[in-house]
Short mmCIF file of C-alpha atoms in Angstrom, two decimals:
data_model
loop_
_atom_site.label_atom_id
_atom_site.label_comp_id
_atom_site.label_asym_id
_atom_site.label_seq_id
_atom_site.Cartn_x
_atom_site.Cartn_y
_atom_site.Cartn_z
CA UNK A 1 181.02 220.31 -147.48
CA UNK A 2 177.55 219.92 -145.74
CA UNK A 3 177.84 218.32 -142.30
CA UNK A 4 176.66 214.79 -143.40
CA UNK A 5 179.64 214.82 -145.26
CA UNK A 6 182.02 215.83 -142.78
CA UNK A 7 180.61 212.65 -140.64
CA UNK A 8 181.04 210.45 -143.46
CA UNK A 9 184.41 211.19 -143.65
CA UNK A 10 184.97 210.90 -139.94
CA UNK A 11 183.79 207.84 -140.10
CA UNK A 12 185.59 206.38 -143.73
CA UNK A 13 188.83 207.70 -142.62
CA UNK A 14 189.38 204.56 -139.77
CA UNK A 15 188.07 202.03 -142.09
CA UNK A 16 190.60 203.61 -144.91
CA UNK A 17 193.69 203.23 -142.28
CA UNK A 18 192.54 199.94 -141.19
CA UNK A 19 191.93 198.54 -144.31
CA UNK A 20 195.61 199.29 -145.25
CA UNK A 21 197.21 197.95 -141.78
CA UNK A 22 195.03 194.63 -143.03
CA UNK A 23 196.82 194.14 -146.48
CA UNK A 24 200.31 195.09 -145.15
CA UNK A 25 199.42 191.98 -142.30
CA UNK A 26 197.93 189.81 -145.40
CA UNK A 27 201.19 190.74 -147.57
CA UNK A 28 203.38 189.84 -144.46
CA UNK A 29 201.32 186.52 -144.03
CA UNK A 30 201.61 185.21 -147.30
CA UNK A 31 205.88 186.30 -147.34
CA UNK A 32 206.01 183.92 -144.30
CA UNK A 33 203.52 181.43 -145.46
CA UNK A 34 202.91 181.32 -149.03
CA UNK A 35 204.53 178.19 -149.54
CA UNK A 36 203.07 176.36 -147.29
CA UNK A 37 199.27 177.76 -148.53
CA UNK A 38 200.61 176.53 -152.14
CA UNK A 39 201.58 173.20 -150.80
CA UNK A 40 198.21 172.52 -149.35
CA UNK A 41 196.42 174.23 -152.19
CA UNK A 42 198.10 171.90 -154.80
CA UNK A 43 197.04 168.13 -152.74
CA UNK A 44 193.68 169.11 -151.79
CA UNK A 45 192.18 172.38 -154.11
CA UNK A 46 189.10 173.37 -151.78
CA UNK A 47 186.00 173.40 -153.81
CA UNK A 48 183.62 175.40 -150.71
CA UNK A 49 183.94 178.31 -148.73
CA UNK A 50 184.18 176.16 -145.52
CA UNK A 51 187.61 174.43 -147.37
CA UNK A 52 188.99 177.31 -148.21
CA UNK A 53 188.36 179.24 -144.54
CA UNK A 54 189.70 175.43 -143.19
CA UNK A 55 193.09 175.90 -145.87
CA UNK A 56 193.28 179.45 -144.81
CA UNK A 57 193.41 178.57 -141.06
CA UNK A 58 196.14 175.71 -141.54
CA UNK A 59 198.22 177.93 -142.91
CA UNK A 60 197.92 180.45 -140.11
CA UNK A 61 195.82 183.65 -141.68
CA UNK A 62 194.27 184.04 -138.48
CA UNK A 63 195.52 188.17 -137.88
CA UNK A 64 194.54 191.43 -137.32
CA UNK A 65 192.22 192.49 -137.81
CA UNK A 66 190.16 190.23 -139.53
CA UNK A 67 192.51 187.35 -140.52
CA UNK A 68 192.91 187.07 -144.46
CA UNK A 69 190.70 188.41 -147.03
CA UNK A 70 188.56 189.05 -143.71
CA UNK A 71 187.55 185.24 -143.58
CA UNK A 72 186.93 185.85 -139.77
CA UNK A 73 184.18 187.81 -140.87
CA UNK A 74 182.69 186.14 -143.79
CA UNK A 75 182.67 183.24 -141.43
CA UNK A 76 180.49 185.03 -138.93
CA UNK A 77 177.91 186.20 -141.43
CA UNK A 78 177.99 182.67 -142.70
CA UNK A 79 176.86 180.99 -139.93
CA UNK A 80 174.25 183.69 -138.72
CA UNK A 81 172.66 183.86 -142.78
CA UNK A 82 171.47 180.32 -142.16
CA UNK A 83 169.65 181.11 -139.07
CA UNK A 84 166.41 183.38 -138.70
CA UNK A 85 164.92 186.16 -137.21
CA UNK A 86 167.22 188.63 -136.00
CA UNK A 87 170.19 186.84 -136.00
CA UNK A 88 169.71 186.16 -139.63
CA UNK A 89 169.30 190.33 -140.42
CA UNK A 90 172.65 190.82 -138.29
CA UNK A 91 174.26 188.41 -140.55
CA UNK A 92 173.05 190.11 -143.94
CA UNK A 93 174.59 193.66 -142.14
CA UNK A 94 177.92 192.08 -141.84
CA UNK A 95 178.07 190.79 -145.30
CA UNK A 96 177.05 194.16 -146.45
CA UNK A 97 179.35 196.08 -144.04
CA UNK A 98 181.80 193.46 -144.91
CA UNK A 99 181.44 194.18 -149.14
CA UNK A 100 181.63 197.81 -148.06
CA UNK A 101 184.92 197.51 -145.85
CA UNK A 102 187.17 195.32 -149.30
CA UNK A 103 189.61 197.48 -151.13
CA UNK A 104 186.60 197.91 -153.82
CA UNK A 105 184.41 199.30 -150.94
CA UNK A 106 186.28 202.19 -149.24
CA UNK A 107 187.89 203.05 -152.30
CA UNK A 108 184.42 203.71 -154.17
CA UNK A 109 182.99 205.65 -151.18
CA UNK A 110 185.91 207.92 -150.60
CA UNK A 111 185.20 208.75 -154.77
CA UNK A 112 181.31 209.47 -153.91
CA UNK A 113 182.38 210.58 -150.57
CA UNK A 114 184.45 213.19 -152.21
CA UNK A 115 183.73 213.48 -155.91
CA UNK A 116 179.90 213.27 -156.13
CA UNK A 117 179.36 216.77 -154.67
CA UNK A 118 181.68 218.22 -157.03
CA UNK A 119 179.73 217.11 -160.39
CA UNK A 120 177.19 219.52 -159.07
CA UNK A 121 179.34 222.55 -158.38
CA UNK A 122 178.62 222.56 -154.17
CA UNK A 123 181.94 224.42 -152.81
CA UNK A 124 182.35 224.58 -149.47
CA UNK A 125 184.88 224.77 -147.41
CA UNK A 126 184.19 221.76 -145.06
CA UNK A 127 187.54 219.74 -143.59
CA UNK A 128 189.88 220.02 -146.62
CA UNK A 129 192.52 217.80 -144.55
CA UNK A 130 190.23 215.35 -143.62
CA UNK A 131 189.20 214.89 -147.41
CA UNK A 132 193.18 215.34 -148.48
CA UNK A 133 193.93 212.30 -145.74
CA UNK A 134 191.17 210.23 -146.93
CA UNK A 135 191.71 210.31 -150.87
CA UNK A 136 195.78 209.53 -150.42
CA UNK A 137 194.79 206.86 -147.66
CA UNK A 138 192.27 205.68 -150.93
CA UNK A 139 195.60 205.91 -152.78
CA UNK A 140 197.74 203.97 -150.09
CA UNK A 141 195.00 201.13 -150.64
CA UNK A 142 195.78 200.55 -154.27
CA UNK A 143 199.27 200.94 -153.88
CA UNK A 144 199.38 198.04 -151.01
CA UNK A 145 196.79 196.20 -152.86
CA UNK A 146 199.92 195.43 -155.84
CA UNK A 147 202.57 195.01 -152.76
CA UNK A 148 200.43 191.96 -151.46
CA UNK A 149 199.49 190.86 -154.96
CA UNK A 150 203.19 190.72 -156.05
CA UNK A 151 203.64 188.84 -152.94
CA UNK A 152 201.73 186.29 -153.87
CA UNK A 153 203.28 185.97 -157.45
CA UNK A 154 206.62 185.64 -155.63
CA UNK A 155 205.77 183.36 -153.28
CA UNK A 156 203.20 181.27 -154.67
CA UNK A 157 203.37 181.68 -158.39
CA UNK A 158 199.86 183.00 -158.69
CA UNK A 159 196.70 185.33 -156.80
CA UNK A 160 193.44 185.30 -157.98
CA UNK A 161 193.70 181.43 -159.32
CA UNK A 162 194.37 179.95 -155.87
CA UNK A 163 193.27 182.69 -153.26
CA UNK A 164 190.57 184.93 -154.89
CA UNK A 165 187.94 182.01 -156.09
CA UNK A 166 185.15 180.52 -154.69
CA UNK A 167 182.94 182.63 -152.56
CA UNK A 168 185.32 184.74 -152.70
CA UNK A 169 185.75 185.75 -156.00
CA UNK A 170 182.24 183.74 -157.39
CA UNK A 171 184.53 180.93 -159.22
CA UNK A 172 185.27 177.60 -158.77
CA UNK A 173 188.95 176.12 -159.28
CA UNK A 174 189.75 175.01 -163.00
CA UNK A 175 186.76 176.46 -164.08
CA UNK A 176 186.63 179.62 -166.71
CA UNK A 177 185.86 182.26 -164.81
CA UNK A 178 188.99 180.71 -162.63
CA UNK A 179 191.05 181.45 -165.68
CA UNK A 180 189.82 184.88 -165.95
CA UNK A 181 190.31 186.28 -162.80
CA UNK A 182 193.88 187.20 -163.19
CA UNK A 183 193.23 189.50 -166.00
CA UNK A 184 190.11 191.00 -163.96
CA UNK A 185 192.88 191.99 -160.89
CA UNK A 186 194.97 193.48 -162.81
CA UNK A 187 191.69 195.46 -164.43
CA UNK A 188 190.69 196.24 -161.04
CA UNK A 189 194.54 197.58 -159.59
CA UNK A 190 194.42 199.72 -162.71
CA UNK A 191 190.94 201.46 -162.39
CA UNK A 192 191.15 201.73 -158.71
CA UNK A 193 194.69 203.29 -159.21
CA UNK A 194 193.39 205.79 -161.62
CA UNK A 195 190.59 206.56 -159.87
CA UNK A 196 191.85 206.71 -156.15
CA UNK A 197 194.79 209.30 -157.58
CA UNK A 198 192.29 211.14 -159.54
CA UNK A 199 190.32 211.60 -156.36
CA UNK A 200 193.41 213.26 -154.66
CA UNK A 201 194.37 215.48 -157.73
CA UNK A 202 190.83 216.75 -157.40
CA UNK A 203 191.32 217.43 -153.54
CA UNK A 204 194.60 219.08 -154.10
CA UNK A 205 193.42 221.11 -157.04
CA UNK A 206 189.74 222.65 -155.72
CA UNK A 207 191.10 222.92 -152.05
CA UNK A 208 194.60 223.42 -151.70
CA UNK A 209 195.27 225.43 -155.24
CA UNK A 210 198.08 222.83 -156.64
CA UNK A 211 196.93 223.01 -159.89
CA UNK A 212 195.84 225.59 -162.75
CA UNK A 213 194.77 224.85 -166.26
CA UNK A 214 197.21 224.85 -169.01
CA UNK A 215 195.78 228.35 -169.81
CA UNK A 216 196.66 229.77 -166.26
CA UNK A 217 192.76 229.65 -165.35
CA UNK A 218 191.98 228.14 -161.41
CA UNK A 219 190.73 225.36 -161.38
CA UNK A 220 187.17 225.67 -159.45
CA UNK A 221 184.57 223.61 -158.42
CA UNK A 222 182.28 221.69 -160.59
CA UNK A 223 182.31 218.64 -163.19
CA UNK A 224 185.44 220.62 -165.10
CA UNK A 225 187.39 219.96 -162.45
CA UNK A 226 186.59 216.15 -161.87
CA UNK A 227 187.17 215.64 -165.10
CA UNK A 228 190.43 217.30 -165.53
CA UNK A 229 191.40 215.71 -162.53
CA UNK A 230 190.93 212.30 -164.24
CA UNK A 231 192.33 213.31 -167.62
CA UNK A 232 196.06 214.85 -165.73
CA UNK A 233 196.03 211.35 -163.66
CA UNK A 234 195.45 209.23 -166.89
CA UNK A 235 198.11 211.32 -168.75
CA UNK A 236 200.75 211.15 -166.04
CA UNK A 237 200.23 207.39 -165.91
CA UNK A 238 200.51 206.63 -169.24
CA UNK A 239 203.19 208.67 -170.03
CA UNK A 240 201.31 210.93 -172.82
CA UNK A 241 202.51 214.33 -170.77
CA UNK A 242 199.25 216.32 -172.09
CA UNK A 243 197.74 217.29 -169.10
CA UNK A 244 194.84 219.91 -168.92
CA UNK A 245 196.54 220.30 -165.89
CA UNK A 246 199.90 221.98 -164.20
CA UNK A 247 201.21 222.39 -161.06
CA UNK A 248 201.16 224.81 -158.83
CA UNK A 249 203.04 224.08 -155.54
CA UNK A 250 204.72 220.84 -153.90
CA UNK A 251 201.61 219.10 -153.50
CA UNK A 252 200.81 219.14 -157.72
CA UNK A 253 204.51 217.80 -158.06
CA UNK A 254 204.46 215.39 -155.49
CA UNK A 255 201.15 213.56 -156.87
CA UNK A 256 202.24 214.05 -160.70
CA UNK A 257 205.67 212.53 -159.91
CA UNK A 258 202.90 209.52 -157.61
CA UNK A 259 201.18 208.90 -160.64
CA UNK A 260 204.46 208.29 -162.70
CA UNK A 261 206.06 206.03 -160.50
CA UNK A 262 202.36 204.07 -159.81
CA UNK A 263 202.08 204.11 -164.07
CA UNK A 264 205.55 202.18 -163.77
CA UNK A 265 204.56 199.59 -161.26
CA UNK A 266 201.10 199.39 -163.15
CA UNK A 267 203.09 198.14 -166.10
CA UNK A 268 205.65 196.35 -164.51
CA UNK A 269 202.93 194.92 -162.76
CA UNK A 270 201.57 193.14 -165.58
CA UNK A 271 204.30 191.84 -167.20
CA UNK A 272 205.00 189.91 -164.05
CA UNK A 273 201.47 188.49 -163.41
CA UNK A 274 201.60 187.58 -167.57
CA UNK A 275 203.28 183.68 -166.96
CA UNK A 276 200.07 183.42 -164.41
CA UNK A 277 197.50 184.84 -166.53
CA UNK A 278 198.61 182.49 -169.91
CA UNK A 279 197.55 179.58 -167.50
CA UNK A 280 200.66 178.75 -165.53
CA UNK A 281 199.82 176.81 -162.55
CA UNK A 282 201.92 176.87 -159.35
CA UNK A 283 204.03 174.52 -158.90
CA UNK A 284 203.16 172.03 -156.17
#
């Protein structure tokens, strides 16, 4: 890996590990306080960004690091958007730093991070722990992204309908897209699941030999092995048991016997968020 990349992963490895210590302290906010955010919720739905950062506060999501759904932050850029001059260019670099820094974000740059230099064959041996740490970290990301969504579904009844609209998820309450945003969650906890273990199959297989090709061939560098990586996560997930794929050491065994056990949440996952998605409202 060429130098830039090494820095790039220097400096997406912090923002992986703090993006995970945020949703275990958003997952242990909502445990505490989910009723109380459903409560308020249900007598006075906020229809603006500034009512939902107001709900939000009252119901104490002011924590590290950057208080729920990083409101703290969104706030900031907020306020300095609707001024000018420099002050208004600051603001539009937080809101981009702050679309980079969401689960979406560092998940999709570890993948080009990573991934992208592959498709064109570019081996190297660059700092193969430093990528290792920074695809499972990807990995730990989806996997706490369910814990704090199943949170929510235990202690509120529902996720996306009363925390993820407005600004924050472009919808307004009882409307459509309102209605649809369950269903895109769970769309999103899949694909960043699939991808985000793909991406440390691929790691483990071009840089720490823990996989060879059901023929016995190595798997080496290049768009073969991105792919295959995707196709033996996707099989292990769904249960199919064709991989292109077998393992080689610990490390292969340990993520095939990951990507089980995240195929069973996956679909355990759904069948809990169903009542929610058919258009079950919380109860107030």
């Amino acid at each position: 890996m060429a130098l830039w990349g090494t820095v790039l992963l220097v400096v997406l490895l912090p923002h992986l590990a703090l993006k995970c210590v945020a949703i275990i302290n958003a997952t242990r906010w909502v445990s505490r306080r989910g009723d109380d955010y459903r409560r308020l919720y249900a007598e006075n739905p906020p229809h603006s960004d500034t009512e939902k950062i107001a709900l939000l506060k009252a119901t104490g999501a002011r924590f590290f690091p950057f208080g729920a759904k990083e409101y703290r932050v969104r706030e900031r850029y907020i306020s300095l958007i609707g001024r000018t001059g420099a002050a208004a260019v600051l603001g539009w670099a937080l809101r981009l730093w702050s679309t980079f820094y969401t689960a979406p974000g560092v998940v999709a740059a570890a993948v080009v991070i990573i991934a992208a230099p592959e498709l064109f064959a570019r081996p190297g041996t660059g700092p193969r722990g430093l990528a290792l740490a920074c695809a499972l970290l990807a990995t730990a990301v989806a996997l706490l992204a369910y814990l704090e969504a199943l949170a929510w579904y235990l202690t509120v009844g529902s996720y996306a309908r009363v925390y993820l609209t407005l600004g924050f998820h472009r919808s307004l309450p009882g409307s459509a897209g309102e209605n649809l945003a369950e269903l895109r969650l769970y769309i999103y906890l899949a694909i960043a699941t699939l991808v985000s273990n793909s991406l440390a199959c691929l790691v483990a297989a071009v840089s720490f030999d823990a996989f060879h090709y059901a023929d016995g061939a190595p798997v080496g560098h290049g768009p073969g092995a991105v792919t295959g990586s995707l196709l033996h996560t996707a099989s292990n997930m769904s249960f199919l048991g064709d991989s292109p794929f077998q393992a080689n050491n610990a490390l292969g065994y340990l993520l095939g016997a990951m990507d089980v056990s995240q195929g069973v949440v996956l679909l355990l996952f759904g069948l809990a968020m169903l009542p929610s998605f058919l258009g079950r409202r919380p109860p107030a």
